[in-house]
Short mmCIF file of C-alpha atoms and ligand atoms in Angstrom, two decimals:
data_model
loop_
_atom_site.label_atom_id
_atom_site.label_comp_id
_atom_site.label_asym_id
_atom_site.label_seq_id
_atom_site.Cartn_x
_atom_site.Cartn_y
_atom_site.Cartn_z
CA MET A 23 -28.13 27.51 -13.80
CA THR A 24 -29.58 25.93 -10.92
CA ALA A 25 -27.71 22.78 -9.09
CA VAL A 26 -29.14 19.30 -9.21
CA PHE A 27 -28.34 16.70 -6.76
CA PRO A 28 -29.69 13.38 -7.84
CA PHE A 29 -31.12 13.03 -3.83
CA ASP A 30 -32.33 10.04 -2.36
CA ASN A 31 -32.24 10.89 1.67
CA SER A 32 -32.29 7.43 3.07
CA TYR A 33 -31.19 8.48 6.64
CA ALA A 34 -33.60 11.07 6.45
CA ARG A 35 -36.43 8.25 6.36
CA LEU A 36 -34.70 6.85 9.38
CA PRO A 37 -36.41 7.03 12.65
CA GLU A 38 -36.61 11.13 14.24
CA ARG A 39 -34.40 10.08 17.04
CA PHE A 40 -31.61 9.78 14.56
CA PHE A 41 -30.79 13.58 14.02
CA THR A 42 -32.38 16.95 14.23
CA ARG A 43 -33.71 18.53 10.82
CA GLN A 44 -31.40 21.56 11.01
CA PRO A 45 -30.85 23.88 8.28
CA PRO A 46 -26.82 25.45 7.54
CA ALA A 47 -27.02 29.10 9.11
CA PRO A 48 -26.42 31.13 6.28
CA VAL A 49 -22.63 32.42 6.96
CA ARG A 50 -22.39 36.44 5.52
CA ALA A 51 -20.08 36.62 2.62
CA PRO A 52 -19.46 33.66 1.17
CA LYS A 53 -16.54 33.26 -1.39
CA LEU A 54 -15.07 29.91 -3.12
CA ILE A 55 -11.90 28.90 -2.48
CA ALA A 56 -12.08 25.45 -4.28
CA LEU A 57 -14.43 23.02 -6.77
CA ASN A 58 -13.06 19.80 -6.98
CA ARG A 59 -14.92 19.22 -10.63
CA PRO A 60 -13.77 15.50 -10.88
CA LEU A 61 -15.41 14.88 -8.20
CA ALA A 62 -18.62 16.73 -9.04
CA ASP A 63 -18.67 15.00 -12.25
CA HIS A 64 -18.42 11.55 -10.53
CA LEU A 65 -21.08 12.44 -8.47
CA GLY A 66 -23.45 13.45 -11.11
CA LEU A 67 -23.83 16.60 -9.93
CA THR A 68 -25.40 19.66 -12.03
CA LEU A 69 -23.77 22.67 -11.00
CA PRO A 70 -23.63 26.77 -11.53
CA GLU A 71 -20.88 28.19 -13.38
CA GLU A 72 -20.78 31.61 -11.44
CA ASP A 73 -17.94 31.41 -8.49
CA ASP A 74 -20.40 33.53 -6.58
CA THR A 75 -23.17 30.65 -6.98
CA LEU A 76 -21.31 28.06 -6.41
CA ALA A 77 -20.19 29.78 -3.10
CA ARG A 78 -23.46 30.65 -1.86
CA LEU A 79 -24.62 26.65 -2.58
CA PHE A 80 -21.26 25.28 -0.81
CA ALA A 81 -21.68 28.36 2.09
CA GLY A 82 -25.56 26.44 3.08
CA ASN A 83 -26.66 29.57 2.31
CA ASP A 84 -28.67 28.67 -1.07
CA LEU A 85 -29.83 24.85 -0.98
CA PRO A 86 -29.95 22.62 -3.61
CA ASN A 87 -33.23 21.17 -4.39
CA GLY A 88 -34.31 17.79 -2.73
CA ALA A 89 -31.53 18.54 0.03
CA GLU A 90 -32.99 17.19 3.90
CA PRO A 91 -31.04 19.09 6.15
CA LEU A 92 -30.02 17.70 9.40
CA ALA A 93 -27.30 16.52 12.05
CA GLN A 94 -26.85 13.93 12.99
CA VAL A 95 -26.44 12.13 16.72
CA TYR A 96 -23.56 9.65 18.39
CA ALA A 97 -21.86 9.31 21.21
CA GLY A 98 -18.21 8.21 21.44
CA HIS A 99 -15.05 7.01 23.40
CA GLN A 100 -12.74 10.29 23.00
CA PHE A 101 -9.53 9.49 24.42
CA GLY A 102 -10.95 6.46 26.11
CA GLY A 103 -13.61 8.88 28.06
CA TRP A 104 -17.30 7.66 27.03
CA SER A 105 -19.30 10.70 25.95
CA ALA A 106 -22.65 9.72 26.47
CA GLN A 107 -24.22 12.75 23.74
CA LEU A 108 -21.90 13.68 20.69
CA GLY A 109 -23.28 14.36 17.28
CA ASP A 110 -22.62 17.13 14.84
CA GLY A 111 -21.82 20.02 16.20
CA ARG A 112 -20.84 22.19 13.53
CA ALA A 113 -21.73 20.04 10.61
CA VAL A 114 -25.15 19.49 8.38
CA MET A 115 -25.55 16.90 6.11
CA LEU A 116 -27.94 18.28 3.12
CA GLY A 117 -28.45 14.74 1.73
CA GLU A 118 -27.28 12.07 -0.20
CA VAL A 119 -26.45 11.46 -4.21
CA VAL A 120 -27.22 8.26 -5.74
CA ILE A 121 -24.38 7.72 -8.61
CA SER A 122 -25.00 5.76 -11.65
CA ASP A 123 -23.54 2.98 -10.65
CA GLY A 124 -25.86 2.77 -7.49
CA SER A 125 -23.29 3.93 -5.01
CA ARG A 126 -24.85 6.36 -2.34
CA PHE A 127 -23.09 9.14 -0.79
CA ASP A 128 -23.77 11.65 1.77
CA ILE A 129 -23.10 15.59 1.22
CA GLN A 130 -22.23 17.56 4.47
CA LEU A 131 -21.06 21.08 5.07
CA LYS A 132 -18.37 20.79 7.72
CA GLY A 133 -18.45 24.38 9.51
CA ALA A 134 -21.96 25.00 8.91
CA GLY A 135 -23.16 26.55 11.82
CA GLN A 136 -24.63 25.45 15.37
CA THR A 137 -26.95 22.72 15.99
CA PRO A 138 -28.14 21.15 19.08
CA TYR A 139 -25.27 18.69 19.44
CA SER A 140 -22.73 21.72 19.50
CA ARG A 141 -22.46 22.28 22.97
CA MET A 142 -19.94 25.09 24.35
CA GLY A 143 -19.32 25.05 20.43
CA ASP A 144 -19.85 28.06 17.62
CA GLY A 145 -20.33 25.55 15.11
CA ARG A 146 -18.05 26.82 12.87
CA ALA A 147 -14.62 26.04 11.47
CA TRP A 148 -11.65 27.93 10.36
CA LEU A 149 -9.86 28.18 7.54
CA GLY A 150 -6.50 26.17 8.35
CA PRO A 151 -8.49 22.69 9.01
CA VAL A 152 -10.44 23.28 6.07
CA LEU A 153 -7.84 23.51 3.87
CA ARG A 154 -5.51 20.82 6.00
CA GLU A 155 -9.21 18.40 5.67
CA TYR A 156 -9.05 19.24 1.76
CA ILE A 157 -5.71 18.40 1.01
CA VAL A 158 -5.81 15.48 3.35
CA SER A 159 -8.14 13.82 1.81
CA GLU A 160 -7.88 14.35 -1.12
CA ALA A 161 -4.09 13.15 -1.24
CA MET A 162 -5.56 9.89 0.19
CA ALA A 163 -8.00 9.22 -2.44
CA ALA A 164 -4.95 9.79 -4.76
CA LEU A 165 -2.87 7.31 -3.17
CA GLY A 166 -6.01 4.66 -3.42
CA ILE A 167 -6.72 4.66 0.30
CA PRO A 168 -10.84 4.55 1.37
CA THR A 169 -11.53 7.91 2.71
CA THR A 170 -14.39 10.79 2.68
CA ARG A 171 -13.72 13.52 0.01
CA ALA A 172 -13.92 17.05 -0.14
CA LEU A 173 -15.88 18.51 -2.82
CA ALA A 174 -15.36 22.53 -2.04
CA ALA A 175 -14.31 24.62 -0.11
CA VAL A 176 -15.53 28.06 1.05
CA GLU A 177 -14.59 31.03 2.90
CA THR A 178 -17.40 32.38 4.96
CA GLY A 179 -16.37 36.22 5.16
CA GLU A 180 -16.81 35.85 8.94
CA ILE A 181 -14.51 35.82 11.65
CA VAL A 182 -13.97 32.62 14.35
CA LEU A 183 -12.31 32.80 17.62
CA ARG A 184 -9.73 30.11 18.12
CA GLU A 185 -6.22 30.92 19.44
CA GLY A 186 -6.74 34.56 17.61
CA ARG A 187 -9.21 35.69 15.46
CA MET A 188 -9.21 33.52 11.89
CA PRO A 189 -10.69 33.59 9.10
CA GLY A 190 -14.40 31.25 9.05
CA ALA A 191 -14.56 28.49 6.15
CA ILE A 192 -16.74 25.81 5.43
CA VAL A 193 -15.84 22.17 3.68
CA THR A 194 -17.69 20.14 1.66
CA ARG A 195 -17.48 16.44 2.77
CA VAL A 196 -18.75 13.54 1.14
CA ALA A 197 -18.80 10.29 2.46
CA ALA A 198 -19.94 6.44 1.91
CA SER A 199 -22.10 7.36 4.97
CA HIS A 200 -21.10 9.12 8.29
CA ILE A 201 -22.07 6.28 10.25
CA ARG A 202 -19.87 5.72 13.18
CA VAL A 203 -18.78 3.41 16.03
CA GLY A 204 -20.24 6.17 18.34
CA THR A 205 -23.78 5.89 15.99
CA PHE A 206 -24.26 2.63 17.13
CA GLN A 207 -22.91 3.43 21.01
CA PHE A 208 -25.08 5.90 21.00
CA PHE A 209 -28.71 3.51 21.30
CA ALA A 210 -26.62 0.86 22.65
CA ALA A 211 -26.06 2.97 25.69
CA ARG A 212 -30.06 4.18 26.09
CA GLY A 213 -31.22 0.28 25.50
CA ASP A 214 -33.36 1.73 22.38
CA THR A 215 -32.47 -1.94 20.34
CA ASP A 216 -35.38 -0.88 17.84
CA ALA A 217 -33.45 2.07 16.92
CA LEU A 218 -29.65 0.19 16.79
CA GLN A 219 -31.81 -2.74 14.86
CA ALA A 220 -33.02 0.21 12.39
CA LEU A 221 -29.24 0.92 12.07
CA LEU A 222 -28.10 -2.37 11.72
CA ASP A 223 -30.34 -2.70 8.78
CA HIS A 224 -29.69 0.55 7.37
CA THR A 225 -25.69 0.00 7.21
CA ILE A 226 -25.44 -3.63 6.12
CA ALA A 227 -28.06 -2.33 3.40
CA ARG A 228 -25.69 0.29 2.62
CA HIS A 229 -21.86 -1.09 3.19
CA PHE A 230 -21.94 -4.98 3.36
CA PRO A 231 -25.02 -6.11 1.63
CA ASP A 232 -23.81 -9.34 2.17
CA ALA A 233 -23.14 -9.62 5.98
CA GLU A 234 -25.92 -11.14 7.90
CA GLY A 235 -27.02 -9.90 11.04
CA PRO A 236 -24.87 -7.98 13.81
CA ALA A 237 -21.95 -11.25 13.46
CA GLY A 238 -21.83 -10.24 9.75
CA LEU A 239 -21.50 -6.83 9.76
CA LEU A 240 -18.45 -6.67 12.92
CA ASP A 241 -16.96 -9.42 10.74
CA ALA A 242 -17.32 -7.10 7.42
CA VAL A 243 -16.16 -3.81 9.38
CA ILE A 244 -13.23 -5.65 10.99
CA GLY A 245 -11.86 -6.83 7.61
CA ALA A 246 -12.38 -3.43 6.18
CA GLN A 247 -10.42 -1.69 9.64
CA ALA A 248 -7.75 -3.89 9.13
CA ARG A 249 -6.96 -3.13 6.06
CA LEU A 250 -7.41 0.81 6.52
CA ILE A 251 -5.55 0.66 8.94
CA ALA A 252 -2.19 -1.51 7.14
CA ALA A 253 -3.14 0.98 4.32
CA TRP A 254 -2.59 4.09 6.27
CA MET A 255 0.81 2.61 8.08
CA GLY A 256 2.05 2.05 4.84
CA VAL A 257 2.09 5.68 3.79
CA GLY A 258 3.03 6.80 7.30
CA PHE A 259 -0.20 8.23 7.96
CA ILE A 260 -1.43 9.27 11.67
CA HIS A 261 -4.97 10.19 12.21
CA GLY A 262 -4.39 11.54 15.52
CA VAL A 263 -7.59 11.20 16.63
CA MET A 264 -8.89 7.80 16.46
CA ASN A 265 -11.63 8.16 19.06
CA THR A 266 -15.03 6.12 18.28
CA ASP A 267 -16.90 8.48 16.73
CA ASN A 268 -14.02 9.25 14.28
CA MET A 269 -14.14 5.46 13.27
CA THR A 270 -16.50 4.83 10.31
CA LEU A 271 -18.36 1.43 9.33
CA SER A 272 -17.52 2.03 5.92
CA GLY A 273 -14.13 1.36 6.49
CA GLU A 274 -13.11 5.42 5.26
CA THR A 275 -10.89 7.23 6.61
CA ILE A 276 -12.86 10.28 8.47
CA ASP A 277 -12.29 13.52 10.50
CA TYR A 278 -8.68 14.67 9.59
CA GLY A 279 -8.12 16.69 12.24
CA PRO A 280 -4.71 16.78 13.95
CA CYS A 281 -3.97 14.24 11.30
CA ALA A 282 -0.38 14.12 9.59
CA PHE A 283 1.83 12.19 7.24
CA MET A 284 5.22 11.43 8.90
CA ASP A 285 8.43 12.75 7.53
CA ALA A 286 11.54 10.73 9.60
CA TYR A 287 10.16 7.25 10.72
CA HIS A 288 9.74 6.83 14.35
CA PRO A 289 6.88 3.96 15.41
CA GLU A 290 5.90 6.62 18.43
CA MET A 291 5.26 9.55 16.09
CA VAL A 292 2.53 11.97 17.50
CA PHE A 293 1.42 15.49 15.66
CA SER A 294 -2.15 15.51 17.71
CA SER A 295 -1.55 18.92 20.07
CA ILE A 296 -3.79 17.03 22.40
CA ASP A 297 -2.31 13.59 22.41
CA GLN A 298 -0.26 13.54 25.15
CA PHE A 299 0.32 10.34 25.81
CA GLY A 300 0.74 9.48 22.66
CA ARG A 301 -2.57 7.24 22.53
CA TYR A 302 -2.91 7.52 18.94
CA ALA A 303 0.91 7.59 17.89
CA TYR A 304 1.59 5.54 14.50
CA ALA A 305 2.59 2.29 15.60
CA ASN A 306 -0.52 2.26 18.44
CA GLN A 307 -2.94 2.40 15.54
CA PRO A 308 -4.13 -0.87 15.32
CA GLN A 309 -4.88 -1.29 19.14
CA ILE A 310 -6.70 1.41 18.90
CA ALA A 311 -8.35 -0.03 16.12
CA ALA A 312 -8.97 -3.07 17.93
CA TRP A 313 -10.31 -1.18 21.10
CA ASN A 314 -13.01 0.67 19.30
CA LEU A 315 -14.29 -2.50 17.71
CA ALA A 316 -14.30 -4.19 20.47
CA GLN A 317 -16.65 -1.22 21.85
CA LEU A 318 -18.84 -1.71 18.14
CA ALA A 319 -19.34 -5.55 19.37
CA THR A 320 -20.64 -4.54 22.47
CA SER A 321 -23.04 -2.06 21.01
CA LEU A 322 -24.21 -5.07 18.88
CA LEU A 323 -24.68 -7.41 21.57
CA PRO A 324 -28.11 -6.15 22.69
CA LEU A 325 -29.05 -7.28 19.07
CA MET A 326 -28.21 -10.86 19.85
CA PRO A 327 -30.69 -14.00 21.23
CA ASP A 328 -28.32 -15.45 23.38
CA ARG A 329 -25.61 -12.65 25.42
CA ASP A 330 -23.31 -15.58 26.77
CA ALA A 331 -22.89 -17.15 23.77
CA ALA A 332 -22.48 -13.42 21.79
CA ILE A 333 -20.12 -12.05 24.09
CA GLU A 334 -18.07 -15.08 23.02
CA ALA A 335 -18.51 -14.77 19.63
CA PHE A 336 -18.06 -11.20 19.51
CA THR A 337 -14.71 -11.39 21.69
CA ASP A 338 -13.19 -13.74 19.62
CA ALA A 339 -14.05 -11.78 16.62
CA ALA A 340 -12.51 -8.43 18.15
CA ASN A 341 -9.34 -10.62 19.20
CA GLY A 342 -9.00 -11.63 15.70
CA PHE A 343 -8.78 -8.23 14.53
CA ALA A 344 -5.05 -8.07 15.57
CA GLY A 345 -4.00 -11.36 13.24
CA ARG A 346 -6.31 -9.85 10.33
CA PHE A 347 -4.26 -6.67 10.70
CA ASP A 348 -0.98 -8.17 10.67
CA ALA A 349 -1.89 -10.18 7.49
CA GLU A 350 -2.92 -7.11 5.60
CA TRP A 351 0.12 -4.96 7.21
CA HIS A 352 2.36 -7.72 5.87
CA ALA A 353 0.90 -7.57 2.50
CA VAL A 354 1.68 -4.06 2.36
CA LEU A 355 5.49 -4.33 3.55
CA ARG A 356 5.66 -7.11 0.86
CA ALA A 357 4.77 -4.86 -2.03
CA LYS A 358 6.72 -2.04 -0.27
CA LEU A 359 9.69 -4.42 -0.48
CA GLY A 360 8.45 -5.44 -3.87
CA LEU A 361 8.76 -9.36 -2.97
CA ALA A 362 6.59 -11.27 -5.28
CA THR A 363 7.09 -14.90 -3.65
CA ALA A 364 6.84 -15.19 -0.21
CA GLU A 365 9.27 -16.54 2.19
CA ASP A 366 9.64 -16.85 5.82
CA ASP A 367 12.03 -14.23 6.97
CA ASP A 368 10.42 -11.43 4.93
CA ILE A 369 8.40 -9.45 7.10
CA ALA A 370 11.75 -9.75 9.85
CA LEU A 371 13.54 -8.37 6.72
CA ALA A 372 10.96 -5.43 6.68
CA PHE A 373 10.98 -4.93 10.45
CA ASP A 374 14.30 -4.31 10.46
CA LEU A 375 14.49 -1.93 7.56
CA LEU A 376 11.75 0.14 9.69
CA ASN A 377 13.87 -0.37 13.05
CA ARG A 378 16.99 0.80 11.25
CA MET A 379 15.04 3.59 9.64
CA ALA A 380 13.85 4.74 13.05
CA GLN A 381 17.12 4.94 14.78
CA GLY A 382 18.71 6.40 11.97
CA GLY A 383 16.22 9.19 11.14
CA ALA A 384 15.08 7.78 8.08
CA ASP A 385 12.38 9.72 5.34
CA PHE A 386 9.70 6.97 5.54
CA THR A 387 8.57 8.20 1.79
CA ARG A 388 12.07 8.64 0.76
CA THR A 389 13.44 5.58 1.85
CA PHE A 390 10.88 3.44 0.46
CA ARG A 391 10.72 5.58 -3.02
CA ALA A 392 14.01 5.29 -3.33
CA LEU A 393 14.63 1.31 -2.98
CA CYS A 394 12.32 1.44 -6.48
CA SER A 395 14.75 3.03 -8.60
CA ASP A 396 17.70 1.52 -10.22
CA THR A 397 19.59 2.80 -7.81
CA PRO A 398 18.45 1.90 -4.45
CA GLN A 399 21.66 2.81 -2.99
CA ASP A 400 20.22 6.16 -2.89
CA ALA A 401 17.92 5.56 0.29
CA ALA A 402 20.90 5.76 2.56
CA SER A 403 20.72 9.75 1.36
CA ALA A 404 16.56 9.66 3.18
CA PHE A 405 19.25 8.36 6.14
CA ALA A 406 19.74 11.17 8.78
CA ALA A 407 22.51 8.31 10.08
CA PRO A 408 22.98 6.06 6.95
CA ALA A 409 25.70 3.91 8.42
CA ALA A 410 23.10 1.19 9.46
CA PHE A 411 21.41 1.04 5.68
CA ALA A 412 24.31 -0.75 3.79
CA PRO A 413 23.84 -3.99 5.74
CA TRP A 414 20.60 -3.94 5.25
CA LEU A 415 20.39 -3.22 1.93
CA GLU A 416 22.59 -5.88 1.32
CA ALA A 417 20.16 -8.54 2.72
CA TYR A 418 18.20 -7.31 0.55
CA GLN A 419 19.68 -7.53 -2.48
CA THR A 420 20.46 -11.15 -1.39
CA ARG A 421 16.66 -11.71 -1.26
CA LEU A 422 15.74 -10.52 -4.72
CA THR A 423 17.76 -12.84 -6.22
CA ARG A 424 15.65 -15.23 -5.36
CA GLU A 425 12.56 -13.42 -6.64
CA THR A 426 10.98 -14.60 -10.09
CA ARG A 427 9.41 -11.91 -11.58
CA PRO A 428 11.72 -9.53 -13.83
CA ALA A 429 13.44 -6.47 -12.18
CA THR A 430 11.77 -4.22 -14.31
CA GLU A 431 7.97 -5.66 -13.73
CA ARG A 432 8.69 -5.30 -9.78
CA ALA A 433 10.22 -1.73 -10.36
CA ILE A 434 6.72 -0.64 -12.08
CA ALA A 435 4.53 -2.71 -9.09
CA MET A 436 6.92 -1.03 -6.56
CA GLN A 437 6.83 2.60 -7.52
CA ALA A 438 2.93 1.87 -7.33
CA ALA A 439 3.16 0.81 -4.45
CA ASN A 440 5.67 3.59 -2.65
CA PRO A 441 4.67 7.26 -3.62
CA ALA A 442 7.19 9.30 -5.19
CA LEU A 443 4.46 12.41 -2.87
CA ILE A 444 2.50 12.48 0.54
CA ALA A 445 1.30 15.90 1.60
CA ARG A 446 4.07 17.03 3.99
CA ASN A 447 3.17 18.59 6.84
CA HIS A 448 5.26 21.71 6.53
CA ARG A 449 3.73 21.63 3.25
CA VAL A 450 0.37 21.15 4.30
CA GLU A 451 0.86 24.31 7.17
CA GLU A 452 2.57 26.64 4.35
CA ALA A 453 -0.49 26.22 2.27
CA ILE A 454 -2.52 27.21 5.25
CA GLN A 455 -0.51 30.36 6.14
CA ALA A 456 -0.29 31.80 2.79
CA ALA A 457 -3.86 31.38 2.29
CA VAL A 458 -4.48 33.39 5.88
CA GLY A 459 -2.25 35.85 3.77
CA GLY A 460 -5.02 35.88 1.38
CA ASP A 461 -2.84 33.87 -1.33
CA TYR A 462 -3.91 30.59 -3.07
CA THR A 463 -1.31 29.62 -5.05
CA PRO A 464 0.44 27.00 -3.09
CA PHE A 465 -3.07 25.24 -1.36
CA HIS A 466 -3.74 24.63 -5.59
CA ARG A 467 -0.35 23.54 -6.60
CA LEU A 468 -0.36 21.53 -3.75
CA ASN A 469 -3.40 19.58 -4.35
CA SER A 470 -2.90 19.01 -7.89
CA ALA A 471 1.06 17.63 -7.15
CA LEU A 472 -0.90 15.48 -5.04
CA ALA A 473 -3.63 13.84 -7.34
CA ASP A 474 -0.71 12.54 -8.99
CA PRO A 475 1.36 10.66 -6.38
CA PHE A 476 3.15 7.96 -7.76
CA THR A 477 5.12 9.23 -10.56
CA ASP A 478 8.30 11.58 -10.07
CA ARG A 479 8.09 15.07 -11.54
CA PRO A 480 10.87 17.25 -11.31
CA ASP A 481 8.00 20.30 -11.42
CA ILE A 482 7.80 19.06 -7.95
CA ALA A 483 10.53 18.47 -6.55
CA ASP A 484 10.62 21.04 -3.42
CA LEU A 485 6.99 19.14 -2.53
CA GLN A 486 8.77 15.89 -2.49
CA GLN A 487 11.43 16.44 -0.31
CA ALA A 488 12.21 16.33 3.03
CA PRO A 489 11.56 19.04 5.50
CA THR A 490 15.29 20.76 6.17
CA GLU A 491 15.48 20.97 10.41
CA GLY A 492 14.02 24.49 10.13
CA GLU A 493 11.22 23.39 8.21
CA ARG A 494 9.87 20.69 10.25
CA VAL A 495 6.16 20.99 11.58
CA THR A 496 6.25 18.53 14.70
CA GLN A 497 2.67 19.10 16.03
CA THR A 498 -0.87 20.29 14.91
CA PHE A 499 -4.01 21.32 16.09
CA CYS A 500 -7.32 19.70 16.15
CA GLY A 501 -9.88 21.00 13.70
CA THR A 502 -11.90 22.86 15.97
P1 LIG B 604 -14.02 15.46 16.66
O1 LIG B 604 -13.01 16.01 17.94
O2 LIG B 604 -13.42 16.87 15.51
O3 LIG B 604 -14.13 14.66 15.71
O4 LIG B 604 -15.37 16.86 17.43
C1 LIG B 604 -15.54 15.66 18.19
C2 LIG B 604 -17.23 16.57 18.72
O5 LIG B 604 -17.23 17.83 19.31
C3 LIG B 604 -18.02 16.28 17.66
O6 LIG B 604 -19.43 16.16 18.58
C4 LIG B 604 -18.23 17.48 17.14
O7 LIG B 604 -18.95 17.74 16.61
C5 LIG B 604 -17.88 18.63 17.97
N1 LIG B 604 -17.07 20.11 17.81
C6 LIG B 604 -15.97 20.33 17.27
N2 LIG B 604 -15.92 21.57 16.98
C7 LIG B 604 -16.97 22.28 17.41
C8 LIG B 604 -17.32 23.32 16.60
N3 LIG B 604 -16.59 24.58 16.78
N4 LIG B 604 -18.79 23.96 17.53
C9 LIG B 604 -19.95 22.98 17.47
N5 LIG B 604 -19.28 21.58 17.95
C10 LIG B 604 -17.91 20.96 17.65
MG1 LIG B 605 -15.42 13.36 14.86
#
């Protein structure tokens, strides 16, 4: 059976200066690692059965009918420094599929070879980042957090040179779109107002059909990003490389490079090996998002007839991010604590817990999960230094006496807001190390466990546990 993708490639119909037409570079010996069948079904793909044929397809050696492969161009601020020319340097988009409810998804091969935007890079990816993206993006989807998805992973049978000779791999990424803050910046920096207008129209039609003009788009993106960052923070997720080229207009999480979930809570936690100054630390994420959105606002200014009035309005909009984020974050915290009624001191109570967790070295996921149980005092065992927890628990239980929702209902709601399982960094690393040695068992086991993160399951207790001192992995490396 040949592959059938229901393609309708709207980005390829935009002006030629939006991209370069670029087929993926075939690889030597493609081998299938994983195919996400539920996602393939959701996308309405008809796929061949044989692993070899699937491997050739997801390696880019065979193209599905109707693919119009291209590399997108964009710009961006990386760690605050401006790059006027970036783009898909190791990714090729095959096209867009439209599913039965009308939603549209990009299908992109990441690690597919060089493009005009590769600069000094080889256009390839090694197995580690491919598996990390596969595991973590699918974990985020299962947690209900907006994200790009992973449709497939293949080995290329080629070696890529990184810290050493590493096995090459390709991940097939699925996204509502790959339009980034940096895509707008690219055309704004060139003074290409026609392209900017075309990009605006395309983005509004695709993601926010009710938005009116640049101001409407800006408002919608600010809202989507406020929700997204609050959702990240609610599960202890640290993106690690929130450059403007890694922030989508759709509000999906994108670019799983040096990302990780925290084990022990600390607001200054950083995993990325290249983030020396903690620019993208856990608690900095809302400020960075606001900064990125201010860059988007600046990029939209050329589309406004009255520039001075627009500067004022857009400055207000960008400054409004902080309040909108706080509202979302506070809602996340209230859900995590199971507070259905609202009292003035609720957020202070939540922050007090977080402070005690930081001081007491408490595992973020296990602390909150224990609070959902019949024995919330067990949360103390998630603390390295538990003494600070008991007084807080007393205050919390006093607060709960004023809740009107029955305790059984509260417990169910809290379990849906506090996962039992996250993609713990040491488990992700363990799966990668095993795969490099040819054993994909831990990778597959971790993936299938992460598909159901809100249920306590004794058979995966080892994946739920916090790392021991010796197991802890505190650094991750960029996806390159
Ligand atoms: P990232 O930090 O992963 O968002 O990547 C930043 C930029 O570097 C993007 O334009 C990528 O396409 C490009 N890039 C990263 N790795 C490679 C690579 N191995 N070959 C070519 N380009 C790359
Ligand atoms: Mg990127």
